Structure formats: C-alpha cells, structure tokens
Coordinates of N, CA and C in Angstrom, one line a residue:
Chain A
K29 N 2.1 19.4 7.6 CA 2.3 18.0 7.7 C 1.5 17.3 6.6
N30 N 2.2 16.4 5.9 CA 1.6 15.6 4.8 C 0.7 14.5 5.3
Q31 N -0.6 14.6 5.0 CA -1.5 13.6 5.5 C -2.6 13.3 4.5
V32 N -3.1 12.1 4.6 CA -4.2 11.6 3.8 C -5.3 11.0 4.7
E33 N -6.5 11.5 4.5 CA -7.6 11.1 5.4 C -8.7 10.5 4.5
Q34 N -9.2 9.4 4.9 CA -10.3 8.7 4.1 C -11.5 8.6 4.9
S35 N -12.6 8.7 4.3 CA -13.9 8.5 4.9 C -14.9 7.9 4.0
P36 N -15.9 7.1 4.5 CA -15.9 6.7 5.9 C -14.9 5.6 6.1
Q37 N -14.7 5.2 7.4 CA -13.8 4.1 7.7 C -14.4 2.8 7.2
S38 N -15.7 2.6 7.3 CA -16.3 1.4 6.8 C -17.7 1.8 6.3
L39 N -18.2 0.9 5.4 CA -19.4 1.2 4.7 C -20.1 -0.2 4.3
I40 N -21.4 -0.3 4.6 CA -22.1 -1.5 4.2 C -23.2 -1.1 3.2
I41 N -23.3 -1.7 2.0 CA -24.3 -1.3 1.1 C -24.9 -2.6 0.5
L42 N -26.1 -2.4 -0.1 CA -26.8 -3.5 -0.7 C -26.2 -3.7 -2.1
E43 N -26.2 -4.9 -2.6 CA -25.7 -5.2 -3.9 C -26.6 -4.5 -4.9
G44 N -25.9 -3.9 -5.9 CA -26.7 -3.1 -6.9 C -26.7 -1.6 -6.6
K45 N -26.4 -1.2 -5.4 CA -26.4 0.2 -5.0 C -25.1 0.8 -5.4
N46 N -25.1 2.2 -5.5 CA -23.9 3.0 -5.7 C -23.4 3.5 -4.4
C47 N -22.1 3.8 -4.4 CA -21.5 4.4 -3.2 C -20.3 5.3 -3.6
T48 N -19.9 6.2 -2.7 CA -18.8 7.1 -2.9 C -17.9 7.1 -1.7
L49 N -16.6 6.9 -2.0 CA -15.6 7.0 -1.0 C -14.8 8.3 -1.1
Q50 N -14.4 8.8 0.0 CA -13.7 10.1 0.0 C -12.3 10.0 0.4
C51 N -11.5 10.9 -0.1 CA -10.1 11.0 0.2 C -9.7 12.5 0.2
N52 N -9.2 13.0 1.4 CA -8.8 14.4 1.5 C -7.3 14.3 1.8
Y53 N -6.5 15.2 1.2 CA -5.1 15.2 1.4 C -4.5 16.6 1.6
T54 N -3.3 16.6 2.3 CA -2.6 17.8 2.4 C -1.2 17.7 1.9
V55 N -0.9 16.7 1.1 CA 0.4 16.4 0.5 C 0.8 17.5 -0.5
S56 N 2.0 18.0 -0.3 CA 2.5 19.0 -1.2 C 4.0 18.9 -1.3
P57 N 4.6 19.1 -2.5 CA 3.9 19.4 -3.8 C 3.3 18.1 -4.3
F58 N 2.1 18.2 -4.9 CA 1.3 17.1 -5.3 C 1.8 16.5 -6.7
S59 N 1.9 15.2 -6.8 CA 2.3 14.6 -8.0 C 1.1 13.9 -8.6
N60 N 0.6 12.9 -7.9 CA -0.5 12.1 -8.3 C -1.2 11.4 -7.2
L61 N -2.4 10.9 -7.4 CA -3.2 10.2 -6.4 C -3.7 8.9 -7.0
R62 N -3.4 7.8 -6.3 CA -3.9 6.5 -6.7 C -4.9 5.9 -5.8
W63 N -5.9 5.2 -6.3 CA -6.8 4.4 -5.5 C -6.4 2.9 -5.7
Y64 N -6.2 2.2 -4.6 CA -5.9 0.8 -4.6 C -7.1 0.0 -4.0
K65 N -7.3 -1.1 -4.5 CA -8.3 -2.1 -4.0 C -7.6 -3.2 -3.3
Q66 N -7.9 -3.5 -2.1 CA -7.3 -4.6 -1.4 C -8.4 -5.6 -0.9
D67 N -8.4 -6.8 -1.6 CA -9.2 -7.9 -1.2 C -8.7 -8.5 0.1
T68 N -9.6 -9.1 0.9 CA -9.2 -9.6 2.2 C -8.0 -10.6 2.0
G69 N -6.9 -10.5 2.7 CA -5.8 -11.4 2.6 C -5.0 -11.3 1.4
R70 N -5.2 -10.3 0.6 CA -4.4 -10.1 -0.6 C -3.6 -8.8 -0.6
G71 N -2.7 -8.6 -1.5 CA -2.0 -7.3 -1.6 C -2.9 -6.3 -2.3
P72 N -2.7 -5.0 -2.1 CA -3.5 -4.0 -2.8 C -3.1 -4.0 -4.3
V73 N -4.1 -3.6 -5.1 CA -3.9 -3.5 -6.5 C -4.4 -2.2 -7.0
S74 N -3.7 -1.5 -7.9 CA -4.1 -0.2 -8.3 C -5.3 -0.2 -9.2
L75 N -6.2 0.7 -8.9 CA -7.5 0.8 -9.7 C -7.3 1.9 -10.7
T76 N -6.8 3.1 -10.3 CA -6.7 4.2 -11.1 C -5.7 5.2 -10.6
I77 N -5.2 6.1 -11.4 CA -4.3 7.1 -11.0 C -4.9 8.5 -11.5
M78 N -4.8 9.5 -10.7 CA -5.2 10.8 -11.0 C -4.0 11.8 -10.9
T79 N -3.8 12.5 -12.0 CA -2.8 13.5 -12.0 C -3.4 14.9 -11.9
F80 N -2.5 15.9 -11.7 CA -3.0 17.2 -11.4 C -4.0 17.7 -12.4
S81 N -3.8 17.4 -13.7 CA -4.7 18.0 -14.7 C -6.0 17.2 -15.0
E82 N -6.1 16.1 -14.3 CA -7.3 15.2 -14.5 C -8.4 15.5 -13.5
N83 N -9.6 15.6 -13.9 CA -10.7 15.7 -13.0 C -11.5 14.4 -12.8
T84 N -11.6 13.6 -13.8 CA -12.4 12.4 -13.7 C -11.8 11.3 -14.6
K85 N -11.8 10.1 -14.0 CA -11.3 9.0 -14.8 C -12.1 7.8 -14.4
S86 N -12.5 7.0 -15.4 CA -13.3 5.8 -15.1 C -12.5 4.5 -15.5
N87 N -12.8 3.5 -14.7 CA -12.3 2.2 -14.9 C -13.4 1.2 -14.7
G88 N -14.2 0.9 -15.7 CA -15.4 0.1 -15.6 C -16.4 0.7 -14.7
R89 N -16.8 0.1 -13.6 CA -17.8 0.6 -12.7 C -17.2 1.6 -11.7
Y90 N -15.9 1.8 -11.7 CA -15.2 2.7 -10.8 C -14.9 4.0 -11.5
T91 N -15.3 5.1 -10.9 CA -15.0 6.4 -11.4 C -14.3 7.3 -10.3
A92 N -13.1 7.7 -10.6 CA -12.4 8.6 -9.6 C -12.5 10.0 -10.1
T93 N -12.6 10.9 -9.1 CA -12.5 12.3 -9.4 C -11.4 13.0 -8.5
L94 N -11.0 14.1 -9.0 CA -9.9 14.8 -8.3 C -10.2 16.3 -8.4
D95 N -10.2 17.0 -7.3 CA -10.3 18.4 -7.2 C -9.0 18.9 -6.6
A96 N -8.0 19.3 -7.4 CA -6.7 19.7 -6.9 C -6.8 21.0 -6.1
D97 N -7.7 21.8 -6.3 CA -7.8 23.1 -5.6 C -8.2 22.8 -4.1
T98 N -9.2 21.9 -3.9 CA -9.6 21.6 -2.5 C -8.9 20.4 -2.0
K99 N -8.1 19.8 -2.8 CA -7.3 18.6 -2.4 C -8.2 17.5 -1.9
Q100 N -9.2 17.2 -2.8 CA -10.1 16.1 -2.5 C -10.2 15.2 -3.7
S101 N -10.4 13.9 -3.4 CA -10.7 12.9 -4.4 C -11.8 12.0 -3.9
S102 N -12.5 11.5 -4.9 CA -13.6 10.5 -4.5 C -13.5 9.3 -5.5
L103 N -14.0 8.2 -5.0 CA -14.1 7.0 -5.8 C -15.5 6.6 -5.7
H104 N -16.2 6.6 -6.9 CA -17.6 6.2 -7.0 C -17.7 4.9 -7.6
I105 N -18.4 4.0 -6.9 CA -18.7 2.7 -7.4 C -20.1 2.5 -7.8
T106 N -20.4 2.2 -9.1 CA -21.7 2.1 -9.6 C -22.2 0.6 -9.7
A107 N -23.4 0.4 -9.3 CA -24.1 -0.9 -9.4 C -23.2 -1.9 -8.7
S108 N -23.0 -1.8 -7.4 CA -22.0 -2.6 -6.7 C -22.3 -4.1 -6.8
Q109 N -21.2 -4.8 -6.8 CA -21.3 -6.3 -6.8 C -20.6 -6.8 -5.5
L110 N -21.0 -8.1 -5.3 CA -20.4 -8.7 -4.1 C -18.8 -8.7 -4.1
S111 N -18.3 -8.8 -5.3 CA -16.8 -8.8 -5.5 C -16.2 -7.4 -5.2
D112 N -17.0 -6.4 -5.0 CA -16.5 -5.1 -4.7 C -16.1 -5.0 -3.2
S113 N -16.6 -6.0 -2.4 CA -16.2 -6.0 -1.0 C -14.7 -6.1 -0.8
A114 N -14.2 -5.0 -0.2 CA -12.7 -4.9 -0.1 C -12.4 -3.6 0.6
S115 N -11.1 -3.4 0.9 CA -10.7 -2.1 1.4 C -10.2 -1.3 0.2
Y116 N -10.5 0.0 0.3 CA -10.0 0.9 -0.8 C -9.1 1.9 -0.1
I117 N -7.9 2.0 -0.7 CA -6.8 2.8 -0.1 C -6.4 3.9 -1.0
C118 N -6.4 5.1 -0.5 CA -6.0 6.3 -1.3 C -4.5 6.5 -1.0
V119 N -3.7 6.7 -2.0 CA -2.3 6.9 -1.8 C -1.9 8.1 -2.6
V120 N -1.3 9.1 -2.0 CA -0.9 10.4 -2.7 C 0.6 10.4 -2.8
S121 N 1.1 10.8 -4.0 CA 2.5 10.9 -4.2 C 2.9 12.3 -4.3
A122 N 4.1 12.6 -3.6 CA 4.6 14.0 -3.7 C 5.7 14.0 -4.7
L123 N 6.0 15.2 -5.3 CA 7.0 15.4 -6.2 C 8.4 15.4 -5.6
E124 N 9.3 14.8 -6.2 CA 10.7 15.0 -5.9 C 11.1 14.8 -4.5
R125 N 10.5 13.8 -3.8 CA 10.9 13.4 -2.5 C 11.3 12.0 -2.5
A126 N 12.4 11.6 -1.8 CA 12.9 10.3 -1.8 C 11.8 9.3 -1.3
N127 N 11.2 9.6 -0.2 CA 10.1 8.8 0.3 C 8.8 9.5 0.2
N128 N 8.2 9.4 -1.0 CA 7.2 10.4 -1.3 C 5.7 9.8 -1.4
L129 N 5.4 8.7 -0.8 CA 4.1 8.2 -0.8 C 3.4 8.3 0.6
F130 N 2.2 8.8 0.5 CA 1.4 9.0 1.8 C 0.1 8.2 1.6
F131 N -0.1 7.4 2.6 CA -1.2 6.4 2.6 C -2.4 6.9 3.5
G132 N -3.6 6.7 3.0 CA -4.8 6.8 3.8 C -4.9 5.4 4.5
T133 N -5.8 5.4 5.6 CA -6.0 4.2 6.3 C -7.0 3.3 5.7
G134 N -7.7 3.8 4.6 CA -8.6 2.9 3.9 C -10.0 3.0 4.3
T135 N -10.9 2.6 3.4 CA -12.3 2.4 3.7 C -12.7 1.0 3.4
R136 N -13.3 0.4 4.4 CA -13.7 -1.0 4.3 C -15.1 -1.1 3.8
L137 N -15.3 -1.6 2.5 CA -16.6 -1.7 1.9 C -17.1 -3.1 2.0
T138 N -18.3 -3.3 2.4 CA -18.9 -4.6 2.4 C -20.2 -4.5 1.6
V139 N -20.3 -5.3 0.6 CA -21.5 -5.4 -0.2 C -22.3 -6.6 0.2
I140 N -23.6 -6.4 0.6 CA -24.4 -7.6 1.0 C -25.5 -7.8 0.0
P141 N -25.9 -9.1 -0.1 CA -26.9 -9.5 -1.1 C -28.3 -9.0 -0.7
Chain B
D28 N 2.9 -17.5 -12.4 CA 3.7 -17.2 -11.2 C 3.4 -15.7 -10.9
A29 N 3.4 -15.3 -9.6 CA 3.2 -14.0 -9.2 C 4.5 -13.2 -9.5
D30 N 4.3 -11.9 -9.8 CA 5.4 -11.0 -10.1 C 6.2 -10.7 -8.9
V31 N 5.5 -10.6 -7.7 CA 6.2 -10.3 -6.5 C 5.8 -11.4 -5.5
T32 N 6.8 -12.2 -5.1 CA 6.5 -13.4 -4.3 C 7.1 -13.2 -2.9
Q33 N 6.3 -13.5 -1.9 CA 6.7 -13.4 -0.5 C 6.7 -14.8 0.1
T34 N 7.7 -15.0 0.9 CA 7.8 -16.3 1.7 C 8.3 -16.0 3.1
P35 N 7.7 -16.6 4.1 CA 6.6 -17.5 4.1 C 5.3 -16.7 4.0
R36 N 4.2 -17.3 3.7 CA 2.9 -16.6 3.7 C 2.3 -16.5 5.1
N37 N 2.6 -17.4 5.9 CA 2.2 -17.4 7.3 C 3.3 -18.0 8.2
R38 N 3.4 -17.3 9.4 CA 4.5 -17.8 10.3 C 4.0 -17.5 11.7
I39 N 4.1 -18.5 12.6 CA 3.9 -18.3 14.0 C 5.2 -18.5 14.7
T40 N 5.6 -17.6 15.5 CA 6.9 -17.7 16.2 C 6.8 -17.3 17.7
K41 N 7.8 -17.4 18.4 CA 7.8 -17.0 19.8 C 8.7 -15.8 20.0
T42 N 8.3 -15.1 21.1 CA 9.1 -13.9 21.5 C 10.6 -14.2 21.6
G43 N 11.4 -13.3 21.0 CA 12.8 -13.5 21.0 C 13.5 -14.2 19.9
K44 N 12.7 -14.9 19.1 CA 13.2 -15.6 17.9 C 13.5 -14.7 16.8
R45 N 14.5 -15.1 16.0 CA 14.9 -14.3 14.7 C 14.0 -14.8 13.6
I46 N 13.5 -13.9 12.9 CA 12.6 -14.2 11.7 C 13.0 -13.5 10.5
M47 N 13.0 -14.2 9.3 CA 13.3 -13.5 8.1 C 12.1 -13.7 7.1
L48 N 11.7 -12.6 6.6 CA 10.7 -12.6 5.5 C 11.4 -12.3 4.2
E49 N 11.1 -13.1 3.2 CA 11.8 -12.9 1.9 C 10.8 -12.4 0.8
C50 N 11.4 -11.7 -0.1 CA 10.6 -11.1 -1.2 C 11.5 -11.2 -2.5
S51 N 10.9 -11.7 -3.5 CA 11.6 -11.7 -4.8 C 10.6 -11.2 -5.9
Q52 N 11.1 -10.6 -6.9 CA 10.3 -10.0 -7.9 C 10.9 -10.3 -9.3
T53 N 9.9 -10.4 -10.3 CA 10.3 -10.6 -11.6 C 9.9 -9.5 -12.5
K54 N 9.6 -8.3 -11.9 CA 9.2 -7.2 -12.7 C 10.3 -6.3 -13.2
G55 N 11.5 -6.6 -12.7 CA 12.7 -5.8 -13.1 C 12.7 -4.4 -12.6
H56 N 12.0 -4.2 -11.5 CA 12.0 -2.8 -10.9 C 13.1 -2.6 -9.9
D57 N 13.6 -1.4 -9.9 CA 14.7 -1.1 -9.0 C 14.3 -0.9 -7.6
R58 N 13.1 -0.3 -7.4 CA 12.6 0.1 -6.1 C 11.8 -1.0 -5.5
M59 N 12.2 -1.3 -4.2 CA 11.5 -2.3 -3.4 C 11.2 -1.7 -2.0
Y60 N 10.1 -2.2 -1.4 CA 9.7 -1.7 -0.2 C 9.2 -2.8 0.8
W61 N 9.2 -2.6 2.0 CA 8.6 -3.4 3.0 C 7.6 -2.5 3.8
Y62 N 6.3 -3.0 3.9 CA 5.3 -2.3 4.7 C 4.7 -3.3 5.7
R63 N 4.2 -2.8 6.8 CA 3.4 -3.6 7.7 C 2.0 -3.0 7.7
Q64 N 1.0 -3.9 7.9 CA -0.4 -3.4 7.9 C -1.0 -3.9 9.2
D65 N -1.6 -3.0 9.9 CA -2.3 -3.3 11.2 C -3.7 -2.7 11.0
P66 N -4.7 -3.4 11.6 CA -6.1 -2.9 11.5 C -6.2 -1.5 12.0
G67 N -6.8 -0.6 11.3 CA -7.0 0.8 11.7 C -5.8 1.7 11.5
L68 N -4.7 1.1 11.2 CA -3.5 2.0 11.0 C -3.0 2.0 9.5
G69 N -3.6 1.2 8.7 CA -3.2 1.2 7.3 C -1.8 0.6 7.1
L70 N -1.2 0.9 5.9 CA 0.1 0.5 5.5 C 1.1 1.5 6.0
R71 N 2.2 1.0 6.7 CA 3.2 1.8 7.2 C 4.6 1.3 6.6
L72 N 5.4 2.2 6.2 CA 6.7 1.9 5.6 C 7.7 1.5 6.6
I73 N 8.4 0.4 6.4 CA 9.4 -0.1 7.3 C 10.8 0.3 6.8
Y74 N 11.1 -0.2 5.6 CA 12.3 0.1 4.9 C 12.0 0.2 3.4
Y75 N 12.9 0.9 2.6 CA 12.8 0.9 1.2 C 14.2 1.0 0.6
S76 N 14.3 0.5 -0.6 CA 15.6 0.4 -1.3 C 15.3 0.9 -2.8
F77 N 16.1 1.8 -3.2 CA 16.0 2.3 -4.6 C 16.9 1.6 -5.6
D78 N 17.9 0.9 -5.1 CA 18.8 0.0 -5.9 C 19.6 -0.9 -4.9
V79 N 20.4 -1.8 -5.4 CA 21.1 -2.7 -4.6 C 21.9 -2.1 -3.5
K80 N 22.5 -0.9 -3.8 CA 23.4 -0.3 -2.8 C 22.7 0.8 -2.0
D81 N 21.4 0.9 -2.1 CA 20.7 2.0 -1.5 C 19.6 1.4 -0.5
I82 N 19.8 1.6 0.8 CA 18.8 1.1 1.8 C 18.4 2.3 2.6
N83 N 17.1 2.5 2.9 CA 16.7 3.6 3.7 C 15.6 3.2 4.7
K84 N 15.7 3.8 5.8 CA 14.7 3.6 6.9 C 13.4 4.3 6.5
G85 N 12.3 3.6 6.9 CA 11.0 4.2 6.8 C 10.5 4.7 8.1
E86 N 9.2 4.9 8.3 CA 8.7 5.5 9.5 C 8.8 4.6 10.7
I87 N 8.8 3.3 10.5 CA 8.8 2.4 11.7 C 9.9 1.3 11.6
S88 N 11.1 1.7 11.4 CA 12.2 0.8 11.2 C 12.8 0.1 12.4
D89 N 12.5 0.7 13.6 CA 13.0 0.1 14.8 C 12.6 -1.3 15.0
G90 N 13.6 -2.2 15.3 CA 13.3 -3.6 15.5 C 13.4 -4.4 14.3
Y91 N 13.6 -3.8 13.1 CA 13.7 -4.5 11.8 C 15.0 -4.2 11.2
S92 N 15.5 -5.1 10.3 CA 16.6 -4.8 9.4 C 16.3 -5.4 8.1
V93 N 17.0 -5.0 7.0 CA 16.7 -5.5 5.7 C 18.1 -5.8 5.0
S94 N 17.9 -6.6 3.9 CA 19.1 -6.9 3.1 C 18.6 -6.9 1.6
R95 N 19.3 -6.2 0.8 CA 19.0 -6.2 -0.7 C 20.1 -7.0 -1.4
Q96 N 19.8 -8.3 -1.5 CA 20.8 -9.3 -2.0 C 21.0 -9.1 -3.5
A97 N 20.0 -8.6 -4.2 CA 20.1 -8.5 -5.7 C 19.0 -7.5 -6.1
Q98 N 18.9 -7.1 -7.3 CA 17.9 -6.3 -7.8 C 16.5 -6.9 -7.5
A99 N 16.5 -8.3 -7.6 CA 15.2 -9.0 -7.5 C 14.9 -9.4 -6.1
K100 N 15.7 -9.3 -5.1 CA 15.5 -9.8 -3.8 C 15.7 -8.8 -2.7
F101 N 14.7 -8.8 -1.8 CA 14.8 -7.8 -0.7 C 14.2 -8.6 0.6
S102 N 15.0 -8.8 1.6 CA 14.6 -9.5 2.8 C 14.4 -8.6 4.0
L103 N 13.4 -9.0 4.8 CA 13.2 -8.2 6.0 C 13.4 -9.2 7.2
S104 N 14.2 -8.7 8.2 CA 14.5 -9.5 9.3 C 14.0 -8.9 10.6
L105 N 13.6 -9.7 11.5 CA 13.2 -9.3 12.9 C 14.3 -10.0 13.8
E106 N 15.2 -9.3 14.3 CA 16.3 -10.0 15.0 C 15.8 -10.6 16.3
S107 N 14.9 -10.0 17.0 CA 14.3 -10.6 18.2 C 12.9 -10.2 18.3
A108 N 12.0 -11.1 17.7 CA 10.6 -10.8 17.6 C 9.9 -10.5 18.9
I109 N 9.0 -9.6 18.9 CA 8.2 -9.3 20.0 C 6.7 -9.3 19.6
P110 N 5.8 -9.5 20.5 CA 4.4 -9.6 20.2 C 3.8 -8.4 19.4
N111 N 4.3 -7.2 19.6 CA 3.7 -6.1 18.9 C 4.2 -6.0 17.5
Q112 N 5.0 -7.0 17.1 CA 5.4 -7.1 15.6 C 4.4 -8.0 14.9
T113 N 3.4 -8.5 15.6 CA 2.4 -9.3 15.0 C 1.6 -8.4 14.0
A114 N 1.7 -8.8 12.7 CA 1.1 -8.0 11.7 C 1.1 -8.7 10.4
L115 N 0.5 -8.0 9.4 CA 0.6 -8.5 8.0 C 1.6 -7.7 7.3
Y116 N 2.6 -8.3 6.7 CA 3.7 -7.6 6.1 C 3.6 -7.8 4.6
F117 N 3.9 -6.7 3.9 CA 3.8 -6.6 2.4 C 5.1 -6.1 1.9
C118 N 5.6 -6.8 0.8 CA 6.7 -6.3 0.0 C 6.0 -5.7 -1.2
A119 N 6.7 -4.7 -1.8 CA 6.2 -4.0 -3.0 C 7.3 -3.5 -3.8
T120 N 7.1 -3.4 -5.1 CA 8.1 -2.8 -6.0 C 7.4 -1.7 -6.8
S121 N 8.3 -0.8 -7.4 CA 7.8 0.2 -8.2 C 8.9 0.7 -9.1
V122 N 8.5 1.5 -10.1 CA 9.5 2.3 -10.9 C 9.4 3.8 -10.5
V123 N 10.3 4.6 -11.0 CA 10.2 6.0 -10.8 C 9.6 6.6 -12.0
T124 N 8.7 7.6 -11.9 CA 8.1 8.2 -13.0 C 9.1 9.3 -13.6
G125 N 8.7 9.9 -14.7 CA 9.5 10.9 -15.3 C 9.6 12.2 -14.4
T126 N 8.6 12.4 -13.5 CA 8.6 13.6 -12.7 C 9.4 13.3 -11.4
G127 N 9.9 12.1 -11.2 CA 10.7 11.8 -10.1 C 9.9 11.2 -8.9
S128 N 8.6 11.0 -9.1 CA 7.7 10.5 -8.1 C 7.6 9.0 -8.3
T129 N 7.1 8.3 -7.3 CA 7.0 6.9 -7.3 C 5.8 6.4 -8.2
G130 N 6.1 5.5 -9.0 CA 5.0 4.9 -9.9 C 4.1 4.0 -9.1
E131 N 3.3 3.2 -9.9 CA 2.4 2.3 -9.3 C 3.2 1.3 -8.4
L132 N 2.6 1.0 -7.3 CA 3.2 -0.1 -6.4 C 2.6 -1.4 -6.8
F133 N 3.5 -2.4 -6.9 CA 3.0 -3.8 -7.1 C 3.3 -4.6 -5.9
F134 N 2.3 -5.1 -5.2 CA 2.5 -5.7 -3.9 C 2.5 -7.3 -4.1
G135 N 3.2 -7.9 -3.1 CA 3.1 -9.3 -3.0 C 1.8 -9.7 -2.3
E136 N 1.7 -11.0 -2.0 CA 0.4 -11.4 -1.4 C 0.4 -11.3 0.1
G137 N 1.5 -10.9 0.7 CA 1.6 -10.7 2.1 C 2.1 -11.9 2.9
S138 N 2.7 -11.5 4.0 CA 3.2 -12.5 5.0 C 2.6 -12.2 6.3
R139 N 1.8 -13.1 6.8 CA 1.1 -12.9 8.1 C 2.0 -13.5 9.2
L140 N 2.5 -12.6 10.1 CA 3.4 -13.0 11.2 C 2.7 -12.9 12.5
T141 N 2.7 -13.9 13.3 CA 2.2 -13.9 14.7 C 3.3 -14.2 15.6
V142 N 3.5 -13.3 16.6 CA 4.6 -13.5 17.6 C 3.9 -13.7 18.9
L143 N 4.1 -14.9 19.5 CA 3.5 -15.3 20.7 C 4.3 -14.9 21.9

C-alpha cells in the first residue's frame, strides 16, 4: 500500500534554533518527493523537489535530503524564524499512475520568540 | 491577482443546502484538482480533471460532484450539504512532467465551508 508518514506531528522550537522534519514513504514506483509549506489559512506552496538521483537540495535556510534506498526524506530548517511557523507537508509522486500523488498529514511547526 | 482563485473564501450554510465552490486559474494548466483538508487527516483528493473532457473521482468523492466548464474553470458542488462536510477546501492545478508524473501543485487560497 502506498503511504507517506511524517513525524513529528507537531514541534515547538525557539527562534534561532534548528529542526529536522521526517518523511517516510512506501510509494512505488517512485518519481519524486516534494516538501510544501502551508501557512495558517493559506494554500500549500512548494519548497523543494527531490528526484531519485538527488541526495540533498537547499533552498535558503531549508535543506531537504532523500535516501531512496530507505525511502526516507528529511527537511532541515536552519536558524529558525517566526515566519517558519507553518505546516510542512511531504508529497510523494509515483510514476505513470493517473492519480499518482500521496500526501503525508504534515508536521505543524511553531517557532516561539 | 492570484494564479488560482477560489470563491467564496468563507461560507456558512445549513444542512441540506446546495453549495458550489468555484475555482479559476490563469496558469494555463490542464490538470485541476479539488482537495479537502481536515485537522489531523491532511489533504484528501475529492475529484481531479486532466482536461475539459476528463473527470475522475478521488478517494472521497461521495456527496460531491464537479464540473469542468473550461480549461480554466473547475467547480465543486455539494448537492445536499451535511455537517461532516465542514472543512477547508482547496483547488489546485498542475502540469504533467516528462516522466508522466504530476508536477508541482499550485493551490488556491482555500474555501472554508461550515455546514450547520
């Protein structure tokens, strides 16, 4: 069964600290994995995409990793800011399927001053 | 102006009423989607459309219907709303990648529906 699991469900950190969010998946055949950021009351916005051949990709203070062998991805946030408070959603895409997106339930990050 | 626009943004209605949520896009994408989001359950697919003549049920289509009036417009209807359809609804668009998988999703700002 194709599944995407994220951990933790929620996280509270102090401003300026680092954190890492996890995404484990069983989707096959794998095409790519995206991390989305969803601010409260807004639609999700893509942060980064990871394909099979990529291990690490950075987008400013956000760094995503992918281990295709263990089917795990992480999103590391460095020097957190209050504006990082949001839900982070992991979405895995399968190859050649009509309905081929599988969503995690998200990690709710709260950054406090 | 937003690339994906949803109307209304907020709606309160009563059980049994018919409700339509509308979505329009200026991105020129063929693929459009309707999702609902509930706390703890994440985003779940209601219906999707790969072009004007193609409509497909998602994982939770019961109680919903859709209409793809044009490439740019995709509407979601609740024929007889019930309280457990209270949720945040999102429209999204995408392209298809060269490998046949779905590209980046572009979401609207959401429509919050409350059914009393």
